[in-house]
CSV table of C-alpha atoms and ligand atoms in Angstrom, one decimal:
chain,number,residue,atom,x,y,z
C,8,MET,CA,-19.0,-27.3,-1.1
C,9,TRP,CA,-15.7,-29.2,-1.2
C,10,VAL,CA,-13.7,-28.3,-4.3
C,11,LYS,CA,-11.5,-30.9,-5.9
C,12,ASP,CA,-7.8,-30.7,-5.9
C,13,LEU,CA,-6.8,-28.0,-8.4
C,14,THR,CA,-4.1,-30.0,-10.1
C,15,ASP,CA,-4.2,-27.9,-13.2
C,16,THR,CA,-4.1,-24.5,-11.5
C,17,PHE,CA,-1.4,-21.8,-11.9
C,18,MET,CA,-0.3,-22.5,-8.3
C,19,HIS,CA,0.2,-26.2,-9.0
C,20,SER,CA,2.3,-25.3,-12.1
C,21,LEU,CA,4.6,-23.1,-10.0
C,22,ILE,CA,5.1,-25.4,-6.9
C,23,LYS,CA,7.4,-28.3,-7.4
C,24,ASN,CA,6.6,-30.2,-4.2
C,25,LYS,CA,2.9,-30.6,-4.7
C,26,GLN,CA,2.6,-32.1,-1.2
C,27,LEU,CA,3.0,-28.6,0.2
C,28,ILE,CA,-0.3,-27.5,-1.2
C,29,ARG,CA,-2.8,-28.5,1.5
C,30,ARG,CA,-6.4,-27.4,2.0
C,31,GLN,CA,-7.6,-29.4,5.0
C,32,LEU,CA,-7.5,-28.8,8.7
C,33,PHE,CA,-4.5,-30.4,10.5
C,34,ILE,CA,-5.6,-32.1,13.7
C,35,ASN,CA,-3.7,-34.8,15.6
C,36,ASN,CA,-1.5,-35.4,12.5
C,37,LYS,CA,-4.5,-36.0,10.3
C,38,TRP,CA,-5.7,-34.0,7.4
C,39,LEU,CA,-9.5,-33.4,7.9
C,40,ASN,CA,-12.3,-31.5,6.2
C,41,GLU,CA,-14.6,-29.4,8.2
C,42,ALA,CA,-17.6,-31.7,9.2
C,43,ASN,CA,-20.1,-30.1,6.7
C,44,GLY,CA,-17.4,-29.7,4.0
C,45,ASP,CA,-17.5,-25.9,4.3
C,46,THR,CA,-14.6,-24.1,2.6
C,47,PHE,CA,-13.5,-20.5,1.9
C,48,SER,CA,-11.7,-19.0,-1.0
C,49,VAL,CA,-8.2,-17.7,-1.0
C,50,PHE,CA,-7.2,-15.1,-3.5
C,51,ASN,CA,-3.9,-13.8,-5.0
C,52,PRO,CA,-3.9,-10.1,-4.1
C,53,PHE,CA,-2.0,-9.2,-7.2
C,54,ASP,CA,-4.8,-10.1,-9.7
C,55,ALA,CA,-7.6,-11.4,-7.5
C,56,SER,CA,-7.3,-14.8,-9.1
C,57,SER,CA,-8.6,-17.7,-7.0
C,58,LEU,CA,-6.0,-19.9,-5.3
C,59,GLY,CA,-8.7,-22.5,-4.5
C,60,GLN,CA,-10.7,-23.4,-1.4
C,61,VAL,CA,-9.5,-24.2,2.1
C,62,ALA,CA,-11.4,-25.9,4.9
C,63,ASP,CA,-13.4,-23.5,7.0
C,64,GLY,CA,-12.9,-24.9,10.5
C,65,THR,CA,-15.6,-24.4,13.1
C,66,VAL,CA,-16.0,-24.5,16.9
C,67,ALA,CA,-16.2,-28.3,16.9
C,68,GLU,CA,-12.9,-28.8,15.1
C,69,THR,CA,-11.2,-26.2,17.3
C,70,GLU,CA,-12.3,-28.0,20.4
C,71,GLN,CA,-11.1,-31.3,18.8
C,72,ALA,CA,-7.7,-29.7,18.1
C,73,ILE,CA,-7.5,-28.4,21.7
C,74,ARG,CA,-8.3,-31.8,23.1
C,75,SER,CA,-5.6,-33.4,20.8
C,76,ALA,CA,-3.1,-30.8,22.0
C,77,GLN,CA,-4.0,-31.5,25.6
C,78,ASP,CA,-3.6,-35.3,25.2
C,79,ALA,CA,-0.3,-34.8,23.5
C,80,PHE,CA,1.1,-32.4,26.1
C,81,GLU,CA,2.3,-34.7,29.0
C,82,PRO,CA,4.3,-37.1,26.8
C,83,TRP,CA,5.8,-34.2,24.8
C,84,LYS,CA,6.7,-32.4,28.0
C,85,ALA,CA,8.3,-35.6,29.4
C,86,LEU,CA,10.4,-36.1,26.3
C,87,ALA,CA,14.1,-35.3,26.7
C,88,ALA,CA,14.9,-31.8,25.5
C,89,ILE,CA,17.5,-33.3,23.1
C,90,ASP,CA,14.7,-35.3,21.4
C,91,ARG,CA,12.4,-32.3,21.0
C,92,SER,CA,15.4,-30.4,19.7
C,93,ARG,CA,16.2,-33.1,17.1
C,94,ILE,CA,12.7,-33.0,15.7
C,95,LEU,CA,12.8,-29.2,15.5
C,96,ARG,CA,16.1,-29.5,13.7
C,97,ARG,CA,14.5,-31.9,11.1
C,98,TRP,CA,11.7,-29.4,10.6
C,99,PHE,CA,14.4,-26.7,10.0
C,100,ASP,CA,16.1,-28.9,7.4
C,101,LEU,CA,12.8,-29.6,5.6
C,102,ILE,CA,11.8,-26.0,5.5
C,103,MET,CA,15.2,-25.1,4.0
C,104,GLU,CA,14.9,-27.9,1.4
C,105,ASN,CA,11.5,-26.4,0.4
C,106,GLN,CA,12.5,-22.8,0.7
C,107,GLU,CA,11.8,-21.9,-3.0
C,108,ASP,CA,8.4,-23.6,-3.1
C,109,LEU,CA,7.4,-22.0,0.3
C,110,ALA,CA,8.5,-18.6,-1.0
C,111,VAL,CA,6.4,-18.9,-4.2
C,112,LEU,CA,3.4,-20.1,-2.1
C,113,LEU,CA,3.8,-17.1,0.1
C,114,THR,CA,4.1,-14.6,-2.7
C,115,LEU,CA,1.0,-16.1,-4.4
C,116,GLU,CA,-1.2,-15.7,-1.3
C,117,GLN,CA,0.3,-12.6,0.3
C,118,GLY,CA,1.7,-10.7,-2.7
C,119,LYS,CA,5.2,-9.7,-1.4
C,120,PRO,CA,8.1,-9.8,-4.0
C,121,LEU,CA,9.6,-13.3,-4.3
C,122,ALA,CA,13.0,-12.1,-3.1
C,123,GLU,CA,11.3,-10.8,0.1
C,124,ALA,CA,9.4,-14.0,0.4
C,125,ARG,CA,12.6,-16.0,0.2
C,126,GLY,CA,14.0,-13.7,2.9
C,127,GLU,CA,10.9,-14.4,5.0
C,128,ILE,CA,11.3,-18.1,4.8
C,129,ALA,CA,15.0,-17.8,5.8
C,130,TYR,CA,14.0,-15.4,8.6
C,131,GLY,CA,11.1,-17.7,9.7
C,132,VAL,CA,13.2,-20.8,9.8
C,133,SER,CA,15.9,-19.1,11.8
C,134,TYR,CA,13.5,-19.3,14.7
C,135,VAL,CA,13.2,-23.0,14.3
C,136,GLU,CA,16.9,-23.4,14.3
C,137,TRP,CA,17.4,-21.1,17.2
C,138,PHE,CA,14.8,-22.7,19.4
C,139,ALA,CA,15.9,-26.2,18.5
C,140,GLU,CA,19.2,-25.1,20.2
C,141,GLU,CA,17.5,-23.3,23.0
C,142,ALA,CA,15.4,-26.4,23.9
C,143,ARG,CA,18.5,-27.7,25.6
C,144,ARG,CA,19.1,-24.6,27.6
C,145,VAL,CA,16.0,-24.2,29.8
C,146,TYR,CA,17.8,-23.6,33.0
C,147,GLY,CA,16.3,-23.5,36.5
C,148,ASP,CA,17.9,-22.1,39.6
C,149,THR,CA,18.9,-22.8,43.2
C,150,ILE,CA,18.5,-20.1,45.8
C,151,PRO,CA,20.1,-20.1,49.3
C,152,ALA,CA,17.3,-20.9,51.7
C,153,PRO,CA,16.8,-18.9,54.9
C,154,ASP,CA,16.9,-22.1,57.0
C,155,GLY,CA,19.9,-24.4,56.9
C,156,ASN,CA,17.6,-27.4,56.8
C,157,LYS,CA,15.9,-26.3,53.7
C,158,ARG,CA,16.8,-26.1,50.0
C,159,THR,CA,15.1,-23.9,47.5
C,160,VAL,CA,15.1,-25.0,43.8
C,161,VAL,CA,13.4,-23.3,40.9
C,162,LEU,CA,12.1,-25.3,37.9
C,163,LYS,CA,11.0,-23.9,34.5
C,164,GLN,CA,8.2,-26.0,33.0
C,165,PRO,CA,6.2,-25.7,29.8
C,166,VAL,CA,3.0,-23.7,30.4
C,167,GLY,CA,0.7,-26.2,28.6
C,168,VAL,CA,-1.4,-26.0,25.5
C,169,VAL,CA,-0.7,-22.8,23.5
C,170,ALA,CA,-3.1,-21.1,21.1
C,171,ALA,CA,-1.3,-19.0,18.5
C,172,ILE,CA,-3.2,-16.5,16.3
C,173,THR,CA,-1.0,-15.2,13.5
C,174,PRO,CA,-1.4,-12.4,10.8
C,175,TRP,CA,-1.2,-12.3,7.0
C,176,ASN,CA,1.7,-9.9,6.7
C,177,PHE,CA,4.3,-12.6,7.6
C,178,PRO,CA,2.4,-15.8,6.8
C,179,ASN,CA,5.5,-17.9,7.6
C,180,ALA,CA,7.7,-16.1,10.1
C,181,MET,CA,5.0,-15.1,12.6
C,182,ILE,CA,4.1,-18.8,12.9
C,183,THR,CA,7.6,-20.2,13.4
C,184,ARG,CA,8.4,-17.3,15.8
C,185,LYS,CA,5.6,-18.6,18.1
C,186,VAL,CA,5.4,-22.3,17.4
C,187,ALA,CA,9.2,-23.1,17.5
C,188,PRO,CA,9.7,-21.7,21.1
C,189,ALA,CA,6.5,-23.3,22.3
C,190,LEU,CA,7.4,-26.7,21.0
C,191,ALA,CA,11.0,-26.4,22.1
C,192,ALA,CA,9.7,-25.6,25.7
C,193,GLY,CA,7.5,-28.7,25.7
C,194,CYS,CA,4.2,-27.0,25.0
C,195,THR,CA,1.7,-28.2,22.3
C,196,VAL,CA,0.1,-25.8,19.9
C,197,VAL,CA,-3.2,-25.0,18.2
C,198,LEU,CA,-2.6,-22.5,15.4
C,199,LYS,CA,-5.2,-20.2,13.8
C,200,PRO,CA,-3.5,-18.5,10.8
C,201,SER,CA,-5.0,-15.6,9.0
C,202,ASP,CA,-7.7,-16.5,6.5
C,203,GLU,CA,-5.9,-14.4,3.9
C,204,THR,CA,-2.8,-16.7,4.0
C,205,PRO,CA,-3.7,-20.2,5.1
C,206,TYR,CA,-1.5,-22.1,2.6
C,207,SER,CA,1.8,-21.1,4.2
C,208,ALA,CA,0.6,-22.3,7.5
C,209,LEU,CA,-0.6,-25.6,6.1
C,210,ALA,CA,2.6,-26.2,4.3
C,211,LEU,CA,4.5,-25.7,7.5
C,212,ALA,CA,2.2,-28.2,9.2
C,213,TYR,CA,2.9,-30.7,6.4
C,214,LEU,CA,6.6,-30.3,6.9
C,215,ALA,CA,6.2,-30.6,10.7
C,216,GLN,CA,4.4,-33.9,10.2
C,217,GLU,CA,7.3,-35.1,7.9
C,218,ALA,CA,9.8,-34.0,10.5
C,219,GLY,CA,8.3,-36.4,12.9
C,220,PHE,CA,6.3,-34.4,15.5
C,221,PRO,CA,4.0,-36.9,17.2
C,222,PRO,CA,0.2,-36.5,16.8
C,223,GLY,CA,-1.4,-33.6,18.6
C,224,ILE,CA,1.8,-31.5,19.1
C,225,PHE,CA,1.0,-29.0,16.4
C,226,ASN,CA,-2.5,-28.5,15.0
C,227,VAL,CA,-3.8,-26.0,12.5
C,228,ILE,CA,-7.3,-24.6,12.2
C,229,THR,CA,-7.9,-22.6,9.0
C,230,THR,CA,-11.1,-20.7,9.3
C,231,LYS,CA,-13.2,-17.8,8.0
C,232,ARG,CA,-14.9,-17.6,11.4
C,233,PRO,CA,-12.2,-15.8,13.4
C,234,ILE,CA,-14.6,-14.6,16.1
C,235,GLU,CA,-16.2,-18.0,16.9
C,236,VAL,CA,-12.8,-19.8,16.8
C,237,GLY,CA,-11.1,-17.0,18.7
C,238,GLU,CA,-13.7,-17.4,21.4
C,239,VAL,CA,-13.1,-21.1,21.8
C,240,LEU,CA,-9.3,-20.6,22.0
C,241,THR,CA,-9.6,-17.8,24.5
C,242,SER,CA,-12.3,-19.4,26.7
C,243,SER,CA,-11.0,-23.0,26.8
C,244,ARG,CA,-9.7,-24.0,30.3
C,245,LEU,CA,-7.3,-26.4,28.5
C,246,VAL,CA,-5.6,-23.6,26.7
C,247,ARG,CA,-3.0,-22.1,29.1
C,248,LYS,CA,-1.5,-19.5,26.9
C,249,LEU,CA,-2.4,-17.2,24.0
C,250,SER,CA,0.2,-15.7,21.7
C,251,PHE,CA,-1.2,-13.2,19.2
C,252,THR,CA,0.3,-10.9,16.6
C,253,GLY,CA,-2.0,-8.4,15.0
C,254,SER,CA,-3.9,-5.1,15.6
C,255,THR,CA,-4.1,-3.4,19.0
C,256,ALA,CA,-7.9,-3.4,18.7
C,257,VAL,CA,-8.1,-7.2,18.3
C,258,GLY,CA,-5.4,-7.7,21.0
C,259,ARG,CA,-7.5,-5.7,23.5
C,260,LEU,CA,-10.5,-7.9,22.8
C,261,LEU,CA,-8.5,-11.2,23.1
C,262,MET,CA,-7.0,-10.0,26.3
C,263,LYS,CA,-10.5,-9.3,27.7
C,264,GLN,CA,-11.6,-12.8,26.6
C,265,CYS,CA,-8.6,-14.4,28.2
C,266,ALA,CA,-9.3,-12.7,31.5
C,267,ASN,CA,-11.9,-15.3,32.5
C,268,THR,CA,-9.4,-18.2,32.4
C,269,VAL,CA,-6.5,-15.9,33.4
C,270,LYS,CA,-4.3,-17.1,30.6
C,271,LYS,CA,-0.6,-16.3,30.1
C,272,LEU,CA,-0.4,-13.8,27.2
C,273,SER,CA,2.0,-12.6,24.6
C,274,LEU,CA,0.7,-9.7,22.5
C,275,GLU,CA,2.6,-8.2,19.6
C,276,LEU,CA,0.3,-5.4,18.5
C,277,GLY,CA,0.3,-2.4,16.3
C,278,GLY,CA,3.1,0.1,16.0
C,279,ASN,CA,3.5,3.8,15.0
C,280,ALA,CA,7.2,3.9,14.4
C,281,PRO,CA,9.0,7.2,14.3
C,282,LEU,CA,12.2,7.4,12.1
C,283,ILE,CA,14.3,10.5,13.0
C,284,VAL,CA,17.0,11.9,10.9
C,285,PHE,CA,19.2,14.4,12.7
C,286,ASP,CA,21.3,17.1,11.0
C,287,ASP,CA,24.5,15.2,11.7
C,288,ALA,CA,23.3,11.9,10.1
C,289,ASP,CA,25.1,10.2,7.3
C,290,ILE,CA,22.5,11.1,4.6
C,291,ASP,CA,23.0,8.0,2.5
C,292,GLN,CA,22.7,5.7,5.5
C,293,ALA,CA,19.5,7.6,6.5
C,294,VAL,CA,17.9,7.3,3.1
C,295,GLU,CA,18.7,3.6,2.8
C,296,GLY,CA,17.4,3.0,6.3
C,297,ALA,CA,14.2,4.9,5.6
C,298,ILE,CA,13.6,3.0,2.4
C,299,ASN,CA,14.2,-0.4,4.1
C,300,SER,CA,12.0,0.4,7.1
C,301,LYS,CA,9.2,2.2,5.2
C,302,PHE,CA,8.7,0.1,2.1
C,303,ARG,CA,9.5,-3.5,3.2
C,304,ASN,CA,6.4,-5.6,2.5
C,305,ALA,CA,4.7,-2.6,0.8
C,306,GLY,CA,4.7,-0.8,4.1
C,307,GLN,CA,2.7,-3.6,5.7
C,308,THR,CA,4.7,-4.4,8.8
C,309,CYS,CA,4.2,-3.4,12.4
C,310,VAL,CA,7.7,-2.0,12.5
C,311,CYS,CA,7.5,0.1,9.3
C,312,ALA,CA,8.5,3.8,9.8
C,313,ASN,CA,5.1,5.5,10.1
C,314,ARG,CA,6.4,9.0,10.8
C,315,ILE,CA,9.7,10.3,9.3
C,316,TYR,CA,11.0,13.3,11.3
C,317,VAL,CA,13.8,15.3,9.6
C,318,GLN,CA,15.8,18.0,11.3
C,319,GLN,CA,15.6,21.5,9.7
C,320,GLY,CA,19.2,21.6,8.4
C,321,MET,CA,18.9,18.2,6.7
C,322,TYR,CA,15.3,18.5,5.5
C,323,ASP,CA,15.7,19.6,1.8
C,324,ARG,CA,18.7,17.4,1.1
C,325,PHE,CA,17.1,14.4,2.6
C,326,LEU,CA,13.8,14.8,0.8
C,327,GLU,CA,15.5,15.1,-2.6
C,328,LYS,CA,17.6,12.0,-2.1
C,329,PHE,CA,14.8,10.1,-0.5
C,330,LYS,CA,12.5,10.9,-3.4
C,331,GLU,CA,15.2,9.7,-5.9
C,332,ALA,CA,15.4,6.4,-4.1
C,333,VAL,CA,11.6,6.0,-3.8
C,334,VAL,CA,10.9,6.5,-7.5
C,335,SER,CA,13.4,3.8,-8.3
C,336,LEU,CA,11.2,1.3,-6.5
C,337,LYS,CA,9.1,-0.9,-8.8
C,338,ALA,CA,5.5,-1.9,-7.8
C,339,GLY,CA,3.9,-4.9,-9.5
C,340,SER,CA,3.4,-8.6,-9.3
C,341,GLY,CA,5.6,-10.2,-6.6
C,342,LEU,CA,6.5,-12.9,-9.1
C,343,GLU,CA,8.2,-10.4,-11.5
C,344,LYS,CA,11.9,-10.2,-11.1
C,345,GLU,CA,12.5,-6.5,-10.8
C,346,VAL,CA,9.5,-5.8,-8.6
C,347,THR,CA,10.3,-4.4,-5.1
C,348,ILE,CA,6.7,-3.5,-3.9
C,349,GLY,CA,3.9,-6.0,-4.2
C,350,PRO,CA,0.2,-5.3,-3.9
C,351,LEU,CA,-1.7,-4.4,-0.8
C,352,ILE,CA,-3.4,-7.3,0.8
C,353,ASN,CA,-7.1,-6.4,0.0
C,354,GLN,CA,-9.5,-3.7,-1.1
C,355,SER,CA,-10.1,-2.5,2.5
C,356,ALA,CA,-6.4,-1.8,2.9
C,357,VAL,CA,-6.5,0.4,-0.2
C,358,ILE,CA,-9.5,2.2,1.0
C,359,LYS,CA,-7.9,2.9,4.4
C,360,VAL,CA,-4.6,4.1,2.9
C,361,ASP,CA,-6.5,6.3,0.4
C,362,SER,CA,-8.6,7.9,3.2
C,363,LEU,CA,-5.5,8.6,5.4
C,364,ILE,CA,-3.8,10.4,2.5
C,365,ARG,CA,-7.0,12.3,1.6
C,366,GLN,CA,-7.5,13.5,5.2
C,367,ALA,CA,-3.8,14.6,5.5
C,368,VAL,CA,-3.9,16.5,2.2
C,369,ASP,CA,-7.2,18.2,3.1
C,370,SER,CA,-5.6,19.3,6.4
C,371,GLY,CA,-2.6,20.9,4.6
C,372,ALA,CA,-0.1,18.1,3.9
C,373,GLU,CA,1.6,18.3,0.5
C,374,LEU,CA,1.7,15.4,-2.0
C,375,TYR,CA,5.5,15.5,-2.7
C,376,LEU,CA,5.3,12.3,-4.7
C,377,LYS,CA,1.8,11.4,-5.8
C,378,GLY,CA,1.8,7.6,-6.3
C,379,GLY,CA,-1.4,5.9,-5.2
C,380,LYS,CA,-3.6,3.4,-7.0
C,381,ALA,CA,-3.2,3.5,-10.8
C,382,ASP,CA,-5.7,0.9,-11.9
C,383,GLU,CA,-8.2,-1.8,-10.7
C,384,SER,CA,-5.5,-3.9,-9.1
C,385,LEU,CA,-4.3,-3.7,-5.5
C,386,ILE,CA,-0.9,-2.3,-6.6
C,387,TYR,CA,-0.2,1.0,-4.7
C,388,GLN,CA,2.6,3.2,-6.1
C,389,PRO,CA,4.7,4.7,-3.3
C,390,VAL,CA,3.6,8.1,-1.9
C,391,ILE,CA,5.6,10.8,-0.1
C,392,LEU,CA,3.7,13.4,2.0
C,393,THR,CA,5.4,16.4,3.4
C,394,ASP,CA,4.4,19.1,5.9
C,395,VAL,CA,2.6,16.4,7.9
C,396,ARG,CA,1.6,17.4,11.4
C,397,SER,CA,0.8,15.5,14.6
C,398,ASP,CA,-2.9,16.4,14.5
C,399,MET,CA,-3.4,14.5,11.2
C,400,ARG,CA,-4.9,11.0,11.4
C,401,ILE,CA,-2.0,9.6,9.3
C,402,SER,CA,0.4,10.4,12.1
C,403,GLU,CA,-1.8,8.7,14.7
C,404,GLU,CA,-2.8,5.5,12.9
C,405,GLU,CA,-0.6,2.7,11.5
C,406,VAL,CA,-0.7,3.3,7.8
C,407,PHE,CA,0.1,-0.2,6.6
C,408,GLY,CA,0.9,1.0,3.1
C,409,PRO,CA,3.7,2.5,1.0
C,410,VAL,CA,3.2,6.0,2.2
C,411,ALA,CA,6.0,8.0,3.7
C,412,SER,CA,4.9,10.9,5.9
C,413,VAL,CA,7.6,13.5,6.4
C,414,PHE,CA,7.7,16.0,9.3
C,415,ARG,CA,10.1,18.8,10.0
C,416,PHE,CA,11.6,19.4,13.4
C,417,GLU,CA,14.2,21.7,15.1
C,418,THR,CA,15.6,20.3,18.3
C,419,PRO,CA,16.2,16.8,19.8
C,420,GLU,CA,13.9,17.7,22.8
C,421,GLU,CA,11.1,18.6,20.4
C,422,VAL,CA,11.4,15.4,18.3
C,423,ILE,CA,11.7,13.1,21.3
C,424,GLU,CA,8.4,14.5,22.6
C,425,LEU,CA,6.8,14.1,19.2
C,426,ALA,CA,8.1,10.6,18.7
C,427,ASN,CA,6.8,9.4,22.1
C,428,ASP,CA,3.4,11.1,21.7
C,429,THR,CA,1.6,7.9,20.8
C,430,GLU,CA,-0.1,4.9,22.4
C,431,ALA,CA,2.1,2.6,20.4
C,432,GLY,CA,5.6,1.6,21.5
C,433,LEU,CA,6.9,-1.1,19.2
C,434,ALA,CA,9.8,0.2,17.1
C,435,ALA,CA,11.6,3.5,16.6
C,436,TYR,CA,14.6,4.4,14.4
C,437,PHE,CA,17.1,7.3,14.3
C,438,PHE,CA,20.1,8.4,12.4
C,439,SER,CA,23.0,10.5,13.9
C,440,GLN,CA,26.8,10.4,14.0
C,441,ASN,CA,26.9,12.1,17.4
C,442,ASN,CA,27.7,9.6,20.1
C,443,ALA,CA,26.3,11.7,23.0
C,444,LEU,CA,23.1,12.3,21.1
C,445,ILE,CA,22.8,8.7,20.2
C,446,TRP,CA,22.8,7.6,23.9
C,447,GLU,CA,20.5,10.4,24.9
C,448,VAL,CA,17.9,9.6,22.2
C,449,ALA,CA,18.2,5.8,22.6
C,450,GLU,CA,17.4,6.0,26.3
C,451,ALA,CA,14.6,8.6,25.9
C,452,LEU,CA,12.6,6.8,23.2
C,453,ASP,CA,9.7,4.9,24.8
C,454,TYR,CA,9.8,1.9,22.6
C,455,GLY,CA,10.6,-1.8,22.9
C,456,MET,CA,13.1,-1.7,20.0
C,457,VAL,CA,15.2,1.1,18.6
C,458,GLY,CA,17.2,0.9,15.4
C,459,ILE,CA,20.2,3.3,15.4
C,460,ASN,CA,21.6,4.1,11.9
C,461,THR,CA,19.7,1.2,10.5
C,462,GLY,CA,16.2,0.6,9.2
C,463,ILE,CA,16.3,-3.2,9.8
C,464,ILE,CA,16.0,-4.5,13.4
C,465,SER,CA,14.4,-8.0,12.9
C,466,ASP,CA,16.8,-10.7,14.1
C,467,VAL,CA,16.3,-14.0,15.7
C,468,ALA,CA,18.9,-13.3,18.3
C,469,ALA,CA,17.2,-10.1,19.5
C,470,PRO,CA,14.1,-9.8,21.7
C,471,PHE,CA,11.2,-8.6,19.4
C,472,GLY,CA,8.4,-6.8,21.2
C,473,GLY,CA,6.8,-3.6,22.3
C,474,VAL,CA,5.8,-1.5,25.3
C,475,LYS,CA,2.6,0.6,25.9
C,476,GLN,CA,-0.3,-0.5,23.7
C,477,SER,CA,2.0,-2.3,21.3
C,478,GLY,CA,1.8,-5.2,23.8
C,479,PHE,CA,4.1,-7.3,25.9
C,480,GLY,CA,6.1,-10.5,25.7
C,481,ARG,CA,9.3,-11.0,23.7
C,482,GLU,CA,9.8,-13.2,20.6
C,483,GLY,CA,13.2,-14.6,19.6
C,484,SER,CA,16.5,-14.4,21.5
C,485,LYS,CA,17.3,-16.0,24.8
C,486,TYR,CA,14.2,-14.3,26.3
C,487,GLY,CA,11.8,-15.8,23.8
C,488,MET,CA,11.4,-19.1,25.6
C,489,ASP,CA,10.2,-17.5,28.8
C,490,ASP,CA,6.9,-16.7,27.2
C,491,TYR,CA,6.2,-20.5,27.0
C,492,LEU,CA,7.5,-21.4,30.5
C,493,VAL,CA,6.1,-21.1,34.0
C,494,THR,CA,8.3,-20.9,37.1
C,495,LYS,CA,7.8,-23.5,39.9
C,496,TYR,CA,9.7,-23.3,43.2
C,497,LEU,CA,10.4,-26.3,45.3
C,498,SER,CA,11.0,-25.8,49.1
C,499,ILE,CA,12.7,-28.9,50.3
C,500,GLN,CA,13.2,-29.8,54.0
C,501,VAL,CA,16.3,-32.0,54.2
W,611,LIG,C1,5.5,-7.6,12.2
W,611,LIG,O1,5.2,-6.8,11.3
W,611,LIG,O2,4.7,-7.9,13.0
W,611,LIG,C2,6.8,-8.3,12.2
W,611,LIG,C3,7.9,-7.7,11.5
W,611,LIG,C4,9.2,-8.4,11.6
W,611,LIG,O3,9.3,-9.4,12.3
W,611,LIG,O4,10.2,-7.9,11.1
């Protein structure tokens, strides 16, 4: 059933620019309902209140969006890079003008504290600004030919229609991080955002339309049927590339589905980040880094410290200071000023985090700070577990919650082995003031990104991505455009 515009809702009362509140599919620059009028509900994770109904796109609309993106591709590719760049720049300006509304929308549907949501909008839009600039720097190459009568020239061209599948933990930034480089390169996009957080995606689409992207360049299919829609996106011969951020399990499945059409792929999958504190670390820096890395977004990021290893000589002092810092965090509604930890995304997340803690405690870990769920809401008070060991599930799985698991170690060799003993290879962190040790550990960690004396590594100018089963491809930086380009070589007889 199609639900009428909720003009009098809480959400409407908080968002100044009402145009940002969109509930329909965005195809070929038109706002459309699903053919049968099917919708799905979106909830505020803080109090489970309804944020209204959004169109539940199906296979038919996904195919329509792919066709629109295909029709739009050649003219968009042919446009001068400076013209693509200017439209992206206008999109950047409009997102910045609407930063506060976009942040409120994000907090309402995702739960993170408003200050963090504002930060996410600024972080997300930095990809639009960056790739508006990079659009003009897609360089090819010339190569000396083996034969004097020949010339060898290398062109970089847009890969074609891109399917982007994005997660709920960064409802804004994970979209711009894919869509901005794709559009800058001359590709067109069909986006399927998470069904937990469709509003942020639709608001970005509205602003893209306002910025002047021609029809078909950027299409958004909101849906509660991820399997069916995912199958269309991965099996379509018109879609030439898939970019996905999410779990390793889903990434594997999408990779298999893309095999039939041999699509270019970027996969940013799960992590299991170690954070190592050596005896010679600056303790305050280490505590601050651990708090930033572990508790950002209530522990729901792929780069969150999942295993905190502390060297013997530092262990007790670190734990004491770390606990002091953790108890000063405030969990609650993201709209409340003092709150630093919002709710978990849904009930299944709570059940998973609870079960990881229970299994660790049953196997001998100590609840150094109890925390956990205090009431019926999805608010999860921070937890510290000590005496955690590698054979516990909590050290093997991505926790995705505000739970710090602390391990004790003795030597650098031992901790490097422990840190690398995982299928994941996204982010790692360590804290030390010893220059020689810093280089040794930085080079030995089998991860795509390593934070040294910092818990924050996300930065538009740096290549974001993992190794091993955390996926491949890089987002952001001068490398980020490559994922949306193909290399063509011309052999010219002169
Ligand atoms: C993620 O959790 O996948 C992204 C985190 C970030 O960009 O900092």
